[in-house]
Amino acid sequence: MPIPATQFIWFNGKLVPWEKATVHVLSHALHYGSSIFEGLRAYETPRGVAIFRLRDHTRRLFDSAKIYRIGMPFSAEQLNEATRQVIAANALKRGAYIRPVVFKGYGEIGVTPKTEPPTEVAIAAWEWGKYLHHDEEESGVDACISTWQRVAPNTLPALAKAGGNYLSSQLIGAEARRLGFAEGIGLSTDGLLSEGSGENLFLVKDGVLLTPALAHSVLGGLTRDTVMRLARERGIETREAALPREMLYLADEAFFTGTAVEITPIRSVDRIPIGTGKRGPLTETLQNAFFGLFSGKTQDKWGWLDYVDMAAPRVAASG
Ligand SMILES: Cc1ncc(COP(=O)(O)O)c(C=O)c1O
């Protein structure tokens, strides 16, 4: 399904009509993968629409820029405000998926040209439901271990959410789907569990929540961090660890986390059922705690919800 268009995209400092947010075919990012981006969700809550962990996503965007030495033409606060503006200007009251992207634009051609191409910044948002088809929130999905490994340390930095990294994700995800699985899991170059093509991976063994450590070529997912905090707060022992592939086959429960998939149970890996082959009790507890943040049942003691003033004055659109 194509992206359901909204009215405005914030593009290089102003709101422009959706169809006018275009780039030149000779933009650096299109040829050399020089983009960094984020994916956020806004949720409908009893107190109005709120963006989940906005400041943390913006910080990760700046971290990605730092790794790649991309100069950012806007401050973090300007981008936070622009994100709120995109939600308000498009009247996305029922929640949204939000996509900020920063990329090297049109300038000199060449991988590392003498003069840096200009950095362009866009933030779009639209209504979006589930990523992996979901009745799967309960029943879980079938995953496989990919024949493609994740990017190796000291090649492409996994902690940067950069466009180029998603070539690896495309290989992993497309192979899985071609073979009839919902998602593929990449191993790190030392053969240990890493993550899904666009999600972090968790497993539960004997009541302990385990997830690959950041050293195993994973993105430092904000849902991953959220789940670990919610788990620890509930007295669930939680560890970041080096996990061999077979630990997943022997797990009592397993699930993916990510802004898109939220918390999605994994019911089998390589056709081997995980635990009882359906969502386990700890996964359900964590899903309830997570979704409770948006229904109001879970107290947001971290200030993760950034409420959007839908009546805020809108900057006039131009372009
Ligand atoms: C490769 C990869 N890992 C993990 C995640 C999960 O990160 P987050 O929970 O911040 O969305 C994502 C999604 O952004 C991703 O693309």
XYZ file of C-alpha atoms and ligand atoms in Angstrom:
335
model
C 0.000 0.000 0.000
C 1.447 3.415 -0.908
C 2.036 5.886 1.910
C -1.283 7.616 2.672
C -0.485 11.221 1.869
C -1.124 13.959 4.394
C -1.200 17.653 3.631
C 2.220 18.894 4.709
C 5.816 17.782 5.066
C 8.307 19.864 7.008
C 11.166 20.369 4.551
C 14.308 22.398 5.281
C 12.621 24.685 7.753
C 9.089 25.105 6.501
C 5.883 23.188 5.887
C 5.425 22.431 2.203
C 2.610 20.583 0.423
C 3.177 16.795 0.479
C 3.746 16.530 -3.292
C 6.257 19.407 -3.347
C 8.711 17.739 -0.946
C 10.969 16.442 -3.730
C 14.716 16.102 -4.325
C 17.054 16.186 -7.325
C 18.014 12.806 -8.894
C 21.676 13.743 -8.493
C 21.389 14.140 -4.728
C 24.388 12.598 -2.941
C 22.263 10.343 -0.723
C 20.572 8.676 -3.670
C 23.927 7.588 -5.095
C 26.023 6.922 -2.006
C 23.540 6.091 0.782
C 24.385 9.204 2.806
C 21.154 9.561 4.735
C 20.273 9.089 8.377
C 16.760 8.811 9.641
C 14.375 8.039 12.470
C 11.034 6.321 12.856
C 8.717 7.462 15.632
C 5.127 6.930 16.564
C 2.560 9.320 17.936
C -0.236 7.700 19.927
C -3.748 8.761 20.762
C -3.917 8.979 24.564
C -6.630 10.103 27.012
C -4.797 13.457 27.233
C -4.563 13.898 23.463
C -2.042 12.854 20.863
C 1.503 12.312 22.163
C 4.792 11.546 20.419
C 6.615 8.663 22.067
C 10.190 9.427 23.167
C 10.541 12.347 20.769
C 13.638 13.804 22.426
C 15.366 10.417 22.524
C 14.708 9.826 18.827
C 16.045 13.272 17.993
C 19.115 12.563 20.109
C 19.685 9.314 18.194
C 19.359 11.248 14.927
C 22.078 13.636 16.122
C 24.188 10.652 17.239
C 23.905 9.158 13.748
C 24.948 12.532 12.289
C 27.921 12.660 14.644
C 29.160 9.199 13.608
C 29.007 10.190 9.930
C 30.182 13.778 10.554
C 27.062 15.180 8.893
C 26.579 18.842 9.790
C 23.063 19.437 11.110
C 21.542 22.729 9.928
C 18.907 22.724 12.710
C 19.082 22.320 16.479
C 17.502 19.385 18.300
C 14.846 21.686 19.755
C 14.009 23.036 16.291
C 13.515 19.470 15.023
C 11.415 18.525 18.057
C 9.207 21.521 17.448
C 9.024 20.760 13.715
C 7.898 17.207 14.516
C 5.091 18.475 16.734
C 4.158 20.929 13.985
C 3.866 18.146 11.408
C 1.419 16.261 13.657
C -0.642 19.381 14.336
C -0.622 20.741 10.764
C -1.847 17.402 9.419
C -4.419 17.025 12.236
C -3.140 13.503 13.008
C -5.339 13.134 16.074
C -5.482 9.358 15.962
C -1.735 8.902 16.076
C 0.842 8.544 13.348
C 4.102 7.153 12.144
C 6.716 9.886 11.846
C 9.731 9.792 9.548
C 12.482 12.393 9.944
C 15.247 12.048 7.341
C 18.521 13.943 7.010
C 20.522 13.514 3.836
C 23.294 14.931 1.714
C 21.594 16.715 -1.118
C 22.483 18.089 -4.534
C 25.959 19.528 -4.954
C 29.226 18.279 -6.372
C 29.245 14.662 -7.564
C 31.645 12.198 -5.911
C 31.752 10.065 -2.778
C 33.711 12.649 -0.771
C 33.562 15.813 -2.868
C 35.753 18.839 -2.067
C 32.685 20.835 -1.175
C 30.183 19.028 1.017
C 26.736 18.822 -0.537
C 24.106 20.696 1.499
C 22.412 18.772 4.303
C 18.673 18.542 3.753
C 16.143 17.702 6.452
C 12.573 16.518 6.084
C 9.949 15.315 8.560
C 6.821 13.557 7.311
C 4.012 11.865 9.245
C 0.977 9.833 8.319
C -1.563 7.528 9.841
C -0.183 4.036 10.002
C -1.361 0.815 11.567
C 0.611 -2.307 12.287
C 3.812 -3.256 10.503
C 3.830 -7.031 10.765
C 0.163 -8.033 10.159
C -1.419 -8.164 13.501
C -3.636 -10.497 14.989
C 0.072 -11.314 15.370
C 0.241 -9.198 18.493
C -1.246 -12.236 20.211
C -0.475 -15.191 18.000
C 3.083 -14.166 17.119
C 5.076 -14.486 13.912
C 7.266 -17.105 12.280
C 10.876 -16.005 11.856
C 14.031 -17.556 10.451
C 17.740 -17.091 10.862
C 19.026 -15.357 7.765
C 21.841 -16.658 5.599
C 22.906 -12.995 5.472
C 24.906 -11.765 8.459
C 24.493 -8.358 10.034
C 27.012 -5.623 9.240
C 30.338 -6.347 10.948
C 31.791 -3.957 13.519
C 34.276 -1.595 11.944
C 32.513 -1.777 8.580
C 29.206 0.072 8.819
C 28.406 1.290 12.330
C 25.225 -0.463 13.471
C 24.495 2.175 16.125
C 23.966 4.792 13.418
C 20.501 4.630 11.905
C 21.803 5.284 8.406
C 20.050 4.621 5.107
C 22.951 2.506 3.833
C 22.581 -0.005 6.709
C 19.182 -0.942 5.373
C 20.693 -2.637 2.334
C 21.695 -5.349 4.809
C 18.174 -5.258 6.279
C 16.660 -5.588 2.804
C 18.674 -8.746 2.128
C 17.672 -10.262 5.474
C 14.005 -9.259 5.292
C 13.472 -10.122 1.630
C 15.056 -13.558 1.995
C 12.797 -14.330 4.961
C 9.667 -13.238 3.115
C 10.665 -15.172 -0.004
C 10.901 -18.294 2.160
C 7.497 -17.674 3.740
C 8.585 -16.187 7.071
C 7.365 -12.899 8.504
C 10.864 -11.774 9.426
C 14.546 -12.724 9.320
C 17.036 -12.574 12.179
C 20.639 -11.688 11.398
C 23.600 -13.175 13.229
C 26.607 -11.024 14.020
C 29.867 -11.908 12.263
C 30.906 -14.044 15.260
C 27.764 -16.141 14.719
C 25.840 -14.811 17.727
C 22.271 -13.523 17.730
C 21.993 -9.905 16.625
C 18.580 -8.571 15.552
C 15.796 -8.645 12.978
C 15.938 -6.654 9.753
C 14.258 -3.719 11.492
C 13.681 -4.843 15.073
C 15.566 -5.774 18.208
C 15.329 -9.297 19.553
C 14.472 -10.527 23.049
C 14.161 -13.985 24.525
C 13.005 -15.299 27.876
C 14.681 -18.237 29.577
C 13.707 -19.417 33.069
C 12.086 -16.080 33.861
C 15.110 -14.007 32.776
C 14.754 -11.496 29.926
C 17.741 -11.590 27.570
C 18.691 -9.442 24.587
C 21.862 -9.194 22.465
C 24.223 -6.499 23.750
C 25.020 -3.394 21.703
C 28.381 -4.949 20.745
C 26.542 -7.514 18.606
C 25.807 -5.182 15.695
C 22.391 -4.008 16.836
C 20.708 -0.634 16.676
C 20.205 0.820 20.163
C 16.441 0.580 19.850
C 14.300 2.899 21.951
C 11.600 0.245 22.248
C 14.362 -2.133 23.421
C 15.322 0.406 26.073
C 11.668 0.968 27.001
C 11.052 -2.775 27.420
C 14.177 -3.247 29.550
C 13.132 -0.392 31.839
C 9.544 -1.597 32.134
C 10.792 -5.129 32.862
C 13.285 -4.053 35.528
C 10.645 -1.909 37.155
C 8.462 -5.017 37.423
C 11.264 -6.966 39.110
C 12.049 -9.041 35.997
C 15.751 -9.884 35.753
C 16.984 -8.380 32.482
C 20.366 -8.898 30.854
C 22.163 -7.775 27.723
C 24.244 -10.754 26.693
C 26.164 -12.702 24.043
C 23.574 -15.232 22.891
C 24.210 -18.216 20.628
C 21.614 -19.066 17.999
C 20.439 -22.217 19.763
C 19.458 -20.185 22.842
C 16.629 -18.888 20.700
C 15.429 -22.406 19.822
C 15.529 -23.297 23.539
C 13.864 -20.094 24.751
C 10.567 -20.173 26.655
C 9.461 -17.002 24.854
C 10.846 -14.653 22.228
C 9.730 -11.344 20.749
C 10.767 -8.480 18.495
C 10.704 -4.838 19.572
C 10.702 -1.695 17.464
C 8.746 1.454 16.801
C 7.060 -0.221 13.837
C 6.422 -3.692 15.320
C 6.046 -2.452 18.916
C 6.264 -5.769 20.829
C 5.591 -8.725 18.532
C 5.853 -12.290 19.833
C 7.891 -14.820 17.840
C 6.155 -18.181 17.792
C 8.740 -20.112 15.802
C 12.262 -19.773 14.453
C 13.365 -21.941 11.517
C 10.061 -23.821 12.004
C 11.053 -24.780 15.566
C 8.284 -23.680 17.968
C 9.436 -21.284 20.673
C 8.130 -22.423 24.063
C 4.485 -23.339 23.636
C 4.438 -21.859 20.122
C 2.381 -18.843 21.106
C 2.703 -15.622 23.095
C 4.182 -16.322 26.529
C 3.127 -14.745 29.852
C 6.121 -12.449 30.202
C 5.666 -11.134 26.674
C 2.036 -10.397 27.468
C 2.973 -8.613 30.713
C 5.425 -6.423 28.822
C 2.950 -5.717 26.007
C 0.371 -4.639 28.605
C 2.919 -2.413 30.342
C 3.979 -0.896 27.006
C 0.514 -0.260 25.563
C -0.557 0.927 29.032
C 1.708 3.932 28.515
C -0.712 5.100 25.829
C -3.997 4.091 27.447
C -2.915 5.680 30.729
C -2.761 2.383 32.669
C 1.031 2.554 32.935
C 2.344 5.668 34.621
C 4.734 7.602 32.361
C 7.246 8.323 35.093
C 10.016 8.981 32.562
C 8.226 11.749 30.689
C 8.296 9.737 27.459
C 5.021 11.145 26.129
C 5.424 14.467 24.366
C 1.916 15.885 24.039
C 1.146 17.842 20.899
C -0.887 21.013 21.110
C -3.115 20.480 18.090
C -4.296 24.088 18.231
C -0.768 25.538 18.126
C -0.354 28.258 15.515
C 0.827 26.755 12.260
C 3.577 28.225 10.191
C 2.068 29.141 6.837
C 2.869 26.620 4.174
C 4.750 27.786 1.152
C 6.196 26.197 -1.939
C 17.748 -2.375 12.427
C 16.810 -1.934 13.496
N 16.937 -2.453 14.734
C 16.115 -2.093 15.732
C 15.105 -1.179 15.541
C 14.212 -0.778 16.677
O 14.513 0.524 17.099
P 13.394 1.422 17.790
O 12.824 0.616 18.903
O 14.114 2.628 18.256
O 12.379 1.714 16.743
C 14.938 -0.608 14.272
C 13.900 0.397 14.025
O 14.166 1.554 14.027
C 15.802 -0.989 13.234
O 15.672 -0.479 12.005
